[in-house]
Every structure is written in C-alpha cells, then in structure tokens.
Short mmCIF file of C-alpha atoms in Angstrom, two decimals:
data_model
loop_
_atom_site.label_atom_id
_atom_site.label_comp_id
_atom_site.label_asym_id
_atom_site.label_seq_id
_atom_site.Cartn_x
_atom_site.Cartn_y
_atom_site.Cartn_z
CA GLN O 1 0.00 0.00 0.00
CA VAL O 2 1.00 3.62 -0.44
CA GLN O 3 3.02 5.10 2.40
CA LEU O 4 4.56 8.54 2.86
CA VAL O 5 6.63 8.90 6.01
CA GLU O 6 7.96 12.29 7.03
CA SER O 7 10.84 12.84 9.42
CA GLY O 8 13.26 15.53 10.50
CA GLY O 9 10.91 17.75 12.45
CA GLY O 10 11.78 19.15 15.86
CA VAL O 11 12.71 22.33 17.63
CA VAL O 12 14.93 24.77 15.72
CA GLN O 13 16.13 28.25 16.57
CA PRO O 14 15.22 31.15 14.30
CA GLY O 15 17.87 31.59 11.61
CA ARG O 16 19.21 28.04 11.89
CA SER O 17 18.45 25.27 9.38
CA LEU O 18 16.42 22.10 9.30
CA ARG O 19 15.85 19.48 6.62
CA LEU O 20 12.66 17.49 6.40
CA SER O 21 12.48 14.18 4.57
CA CYS O 22 9.60 12.15 3.18
CA VAL O 23 10.21 8.53 2.20
CA VAL O 24 7.67 7.11 -0.22
CA SER O 25 6.62 3.56 -1.02
CA GLY O 26 3.75 1.89 -2.85
CA PHE O 27 3.87 3.88 -6.08
CA THR O 28 6.45 4.84 -8.69
CA PHE O 29 7.88 7.93 -7.01
CA SER O 30 9.69 9.16 -10.13
CA ASP O 31 6.41 9.40 -12.08
CA TYR O 32 4.80 12.02 -9.84
CA GLY O 33 5.25 15.56 -8.71
CA MET O 34 5.38 15.99 -4.94
CA GLN O 35 4.51 18.79 -2.55
CA TRP O 36 4.74 20.07 1.00
CA VAL O 37 1.72 21.47 2.83
CA ARG O 38 1.81 22.83 6.38
CA GLN O 39 -0.62 23.55 9.17
CA ALA O 40 0.18 25.87 12.05
CA PRO O 41 -1.26 24.83 15.43
CA GLY O 42 -5.01 25.37 15.43
CA GLU O 43 -4.95 26.89 11.95
CA GLY O 44 -5.86 25.88 8.41
CA LEU O 45 -3.89 24.24 5.64
CA GLU O 46 -1.22 26.18 3.78
CA TRP O 47 0.46 25.02 0.58
CA VAL O 48 4.25 25.47 0.73
CA ALA O 49 6.01 24.09 -2.34
CA LEU O 50 5.84 21.59 -5.21
CA ILE O 51 8.47 19.86 -7.32
CA SER O 52 7.99 18.19 -10.67
CA TYR O 53 8.40 14.45 -11.15
CA ASP O 54 11.94 14.83 -12.47
CA GLY O 55 13.01 17.65 -10.18
CA THR O 56 13.50 20.17 -12.96
CA LYS O 57 10.70 22.53 -11.89
CA SER O 58 9.73 23.83 -8.46
CA TYR O 59 7.18 26.29 -7.15
CA TYR O 60 6.92 28.05 -3.79
CA LYS O 61 4.62 30.06 -1.60
CA ASP O 62 5.89 33.65 -1.59
CA SER O 63 6.69 33.76 2.12
CA VAL O 64 9.15 30.82 1.86
CA LYS O 65 10.69 31.69 -1.51
CA GLY O 66 14.44 32.19 -1.11
CA ARG O 67 14.48 30.46 2.30
CA PHE O 68 13.11 26.97 1.66
CA ILE O 69 14.28 24.54 -1.01
CA ILE O 70 12.26 21.56 -2.19
CA SER O 71 14.23 18.73 -3.76
CA ARG O 72 14.00 15.02 -4.41
CA ASP O 73 16.16 11.96 -4.89
CA ASN O 74 14.32 9.55 -7.17
CA SER O 75 16.92 6.82 -6.53
CA LYS O 76 15.97 6.92 -2.84
CA ASN O 77 12.22 7.56 -3.25
CA THR O 78 12.70 10.57 -1.00
CA LEU O 79 11.39 14.13 -1.00
CA TYR O 80 13.13 16.88 0.96
CA LEU O 81 12.39 20.34 2.29
CA GLN O 82 15.45 22.33 3.30
CA MET O 83 14.30 25.04 5.69
CA ASN O 84 16.85 27.83 5.92
CA SER O 85 16.44 30.89 8.14
CA PRO O 86 13.20 29.62 9.67
CA ARG O 87 10.96 32.07 11.46
CA ALA O 88 8.48 31.65 14.31
CA GLU O 89 5.64 31.81 11.77
CA ASP O 90 7.02 28.67 10.08
CA THR O 91 6.01 26.65 13.15
CA ALA O 92 3.62 23.99 11.85
CA VAL O 93 3.00 20.36 11.08
CA TYR O 94 4.53 19.72 7.66
CA TYR O 95 2.87 17.17 5.41
CA CYS O 96 4.27 15.71 2.22
CA ALA O 97 1.77 14.69 -0.44
CA LYS O 98 1.55 13.52 -4.03
CA GLU O 99 0.86 16.23 -6.61
CA GLU O 100 -2.53 14.56 -7.26
CA ASN O 101 -3.38 15.23 -3.59
CA ASP O 102 -4.61 11.65 -3.14
CA HIS O 103 -1.92 10.44 -0.74
CA TRP O 104 -0.50 12.27 2.27
CA GLY O 105 1.97 11.52 5.02
CA GLN O 106 1.14 11.73 8.71
CA GLY O 107 3.07 14.97 9.16
CA THR O 108 6.10 16.10 11.15
CA LEU O 109 6.02 18.99 13.62
CA VAL O 110 8.50 21.84 13.27
CA THR O 111 8.73 24.34 16.11
CA VAL O 112 10.78 27.47 15.55
CA THR O 113 11.67 29.08 18.85
CA SER O 114 14.62 30.66 20.61
CA ASP L 1 -2.40 34.79 -5.59
CA ILE L 2 -5.89 33.34 -5.92
CA GLN L 3 -7.89 33.79 -2.72
CA MET L 4 -10.29 31.03 -1.71
CA THR L 5 -13.16 31.95 0.60
CA GLN L 6 -15.32 29.32 2.27
CA SER L 7 -18.67 29.81 3.93
CA PRO L 8 -19.77 29.27 6.54
CA SER L 9 -16.74 29.02 8.85
CA THR L 10 -18.71 26.84 11.24
CA LEU L 11 -21.82 24.79 10.60
CA SER L 12 -23.87 23.05 13.29
CA ALA L 13 -25.85 20.06 12.06
CA SER L 14 -27.45 16.78 13.10
CA VAL L 15 -27.04 13.26 11.79
CA GLY L 16 -29.19 12.89 8.68
CA ASP L 17 -29.04 16.58 7.73
CA ARG L 18 -28.19 17.75 4.24
CA VAL L 19 -25.11 19.98 4.48
CA THR L 20 -23.78 22.42 1.90
CA ILE L 21 -20.47 24.28 2.02
CA THR L 22 -19.56 27.01 -0.46
CA CYS L 23 -16.15 27.96 -1.79
CA ARG L 24 -15.50 31.07 -3.89
CA ALA L 25 -12.34 31.84 -5.85
CA SER L 26 -11.10 35.40 -6.37
CA GLN L 27 -10.62 34.62 -10.07
CA THR L 28 -11.69 31.86 -12.39
CA ILE L 29 -10.09 28.47 -11.78
CA SER L 30 -12.14 26.46 -14.29
CA SER L 31 -12.76 23.14 -12.48
CA TRP L 32 -9.36 22.88 -10.81
CA LEU L 33 -10.77 22.53 -7.31
CA ALA L 34 -10.42 19.85 -4.64
CA TRP L 35 -12.26 19.23 -1.39
CA TYR L 36 -10.71 17.65 1.71
CA GLN L 37 -11.94 16.36 5.04
CA GLN L 38 -9.73 16.62 8.12
CA THR L 39 -10.24 15.34 11.64
CA PRO L 40 -8.05 16.46 14.58
CA GLY L 41 -4.54 15.03 14.54
CA ARG L 42 -4.97 13.45 11.11
CA ALA L 43 -3.78 14.31 7.63
CA PRO L 44 -6.33 15.74 5.18
CA LYS L 45 -8.27 13.21 3.14
CA LEU L 46 -9.11 13.95 -0.49
CA LEU L 47 -12.85 13.74 -1.13
CA ILE L 48 -13.38 15.34 -4.52
CA TYR L 49 -11.14 16.58 -7.32
CA LYS L 50 -11.76 18.46 -10.52
CA ALA L 51 -14.71 20.09 -8.74
CA SER L 52 -17.06 17.13 -9.03
CA THR L 53 -15.13 13.86 -9.35
CA LEU L 54 -15.46 11.62 -6.30
CA GLU L 55 -12.17 10.14 -5.11
CA ARG L 56 -12.13 6.34 -5.07
CA GLY L 57 -13.49 4.94 -1.83
CA VAL L 58 -15.31 8.10 -0.76
CA PRO L 59 -19.00 7.53 0.06
CA SER L 60 -21.50 8.69 -2.54
CA ARG L 61 -23.25 10.97 -0.03
CA PHE L 62 -20.45 13.44 -0.81
CA SER L 63 -20.79 15.44 -4.02
CA GLY L 64 -19.21 18.53 -5.52
CA SER L 65 -20.38 21.00 -8.11
CA GLY L 66 -19.45 24.30 -9.72
CA SER L 67 -16.93 25.80 -12.07
CA GLY L 68 -15.28 29.14 -12.66
CA THR L 69 -15.39 30.91 -9.30
CA GLU L 70 -18.19 29.30 -7.30
CA PHE L 71 -18.22 25.77 -5.93
CA THR L 72 -20.17 23.68 -3.46
CA LEU L 73 -19.59 20.55 -1.42
CA THR L 74 -22.76 18.73 -0.40
CA ILE L 75 -23.19 15.92 2.08
CA SER L 76 -26.61 14.45 1.33
CA SER L 77 -27.18 12.81 4.72
CA LEU L 78 -24.67 13.64 7.44
CA GLN L 79 -23.19 10.63 9.22
CA PRO L 80 -21.35 10.49 12.59
CA ASP L 81 -17.95 10.15 10.83
CA ASP L 82 -18.60 13.36 8.89
CA PHE L 83 -18.17 15.75 11.82
CA ALA L 84 -14.87 17.26 10.75
CA THR L 85 -13.31 20.30 9.09
CA TYR L 86 -13.59 20.66 5.32
CA TYR L 87 -11.23 22.59 3.05
CA CYS L 88 -11.36 23.58 -0.59
CA GLN L 89 -8.17 24.05 -2.60
CA GLN L 90 -7.50 25.54 -6.01
CA TYR L 91 -4.78 23.99 -8.15
CA SER L 92 -5.30 26.12 -11.22
CA SER L 93 -2.20 28.25 -10.74
CA TYR L 94 0.75 28.55 -8.38
CA PRO L 95 0.81 29.18 -5.52
CA TRP L 96 -1.94 26.67 -4.85
CA THR L 97 -4.22 27.99 -2.13
CA PHE L 98 -6.72 26.64 0.39
CA GLY L 99 -9.88 28.05 1.82
CA GLN L 100 -9.85 28.82 5.54
CA GLY L 101 -11.90 25.74 6.38
CA THR L 102 -15.45 24.94 7.48
CA LYS L 103 -15.94 23.10 10.76
CA VAL L 104 -19.02 20.87 10.86
CA ASP L 105 -20.00 20.23 14.47
CA VAL L 106 -22.86 18.68 16.39
CA LYS L 107 -26.01 20.78 16.72
#
C-alpha cells in the first residue's frame, strides 16, 4: 500500500536550518510531482512548495521563496524540504503529499523558537 | 495569488441533515478545485477533485459542483464520521491555495 513517512521535524532556533524528509513507497515515485503542505497549530492548511516528477521545476509560496528549497532523490524515493532561516511563523506540522493530492503523510512537527 | 473563501466558517448540524459548504475563488479556476476532510490530529483526506469527481473509496453521499469561481460541497445525509473540518483548494495556478476551512460540528 501507499506510504509517505515524514521525518526531520523538531525544535529549531530562528535563523538556523532544518531538513525534512519524506520517504515514499507503494507507487512509482519518479512518475509524480510531490509537494509540502503545512498547518500551524489550530490553523488551516497552507500550501508550501511543489516539485515536478523529475526535479526540474519547483514552485513556492511567496513567504518561503528564497528560504526553503524543495528537492528530491528519485533513486531513494525521497522528497526533501530544506528550511533555511526559519521564522516563528514557520512553526507547523509539515505534510508531504503527491501532486494529485490523493496520498498524504502523517506529518512532522516543526517548532521554531529561541 | 488566488484567494479562496469558504462559507460558513462553522456549521452546526445533526445526523441525517443535508449539508452544503460554499467555496468562492477570487478569479476563475475552471474546475481545478479539490475538497478535503480533516479530523483532529490526522492528515487531510481527499474527497473530490476536478470540482465534481469523487475520489475512489469516498461515500457517494459526498458530491461537488461548480466551475469558474463558485463551488459547493454537499453531504446528502450527514453521518457520525462526517463531523470534521472541510477545506477547498485551487490547483489552477501557483501558488496553490486553500480556503480557511469549514468546521461541521454537532447541533
């Protein structure tokens, strides 16, 4: 069955860096675009970034552009989100999901605090 | 960015009720709209895509309609598992955007 398993969340200080990972199984990872969506505590869903199936194209929410980098390693069936210079407002549960929106991970919590 | 506005923000209903949630886009998105259901502590679950196509495995009491800028999600007969928060999302253009959510709670 399809599984998406995020990891790498935790507590990070503002201005430091953190890398999230999402390991995928159950479908041909290299055939699909992938995305990150986040949800701040008690808030709604917020789309963050998307990467094409082959990694050649990526798209970002304005507030993370220039700070976050979405990437993938198709040989490892793994999606990444490099979070540079995180801010308190980046505190959220981060979900990875297929571009078709039909499969999601369980989420990993990132807390940005000094 | 395309703004998505859902109404109402909260809806109180009883089991068996017909429930309708509206989602409006700030500009036309054709039929590039999805609906999700989310319960506390869980990932969102895709219900409907392309405005009106039911995702595999989703009960037929859920339906979606609309195109352009105005869309609706209807639950024909609310069941106990349906008390949750519902989100619309446009995927017509980047950045993709979500509505603020509609919480369906017990009347």
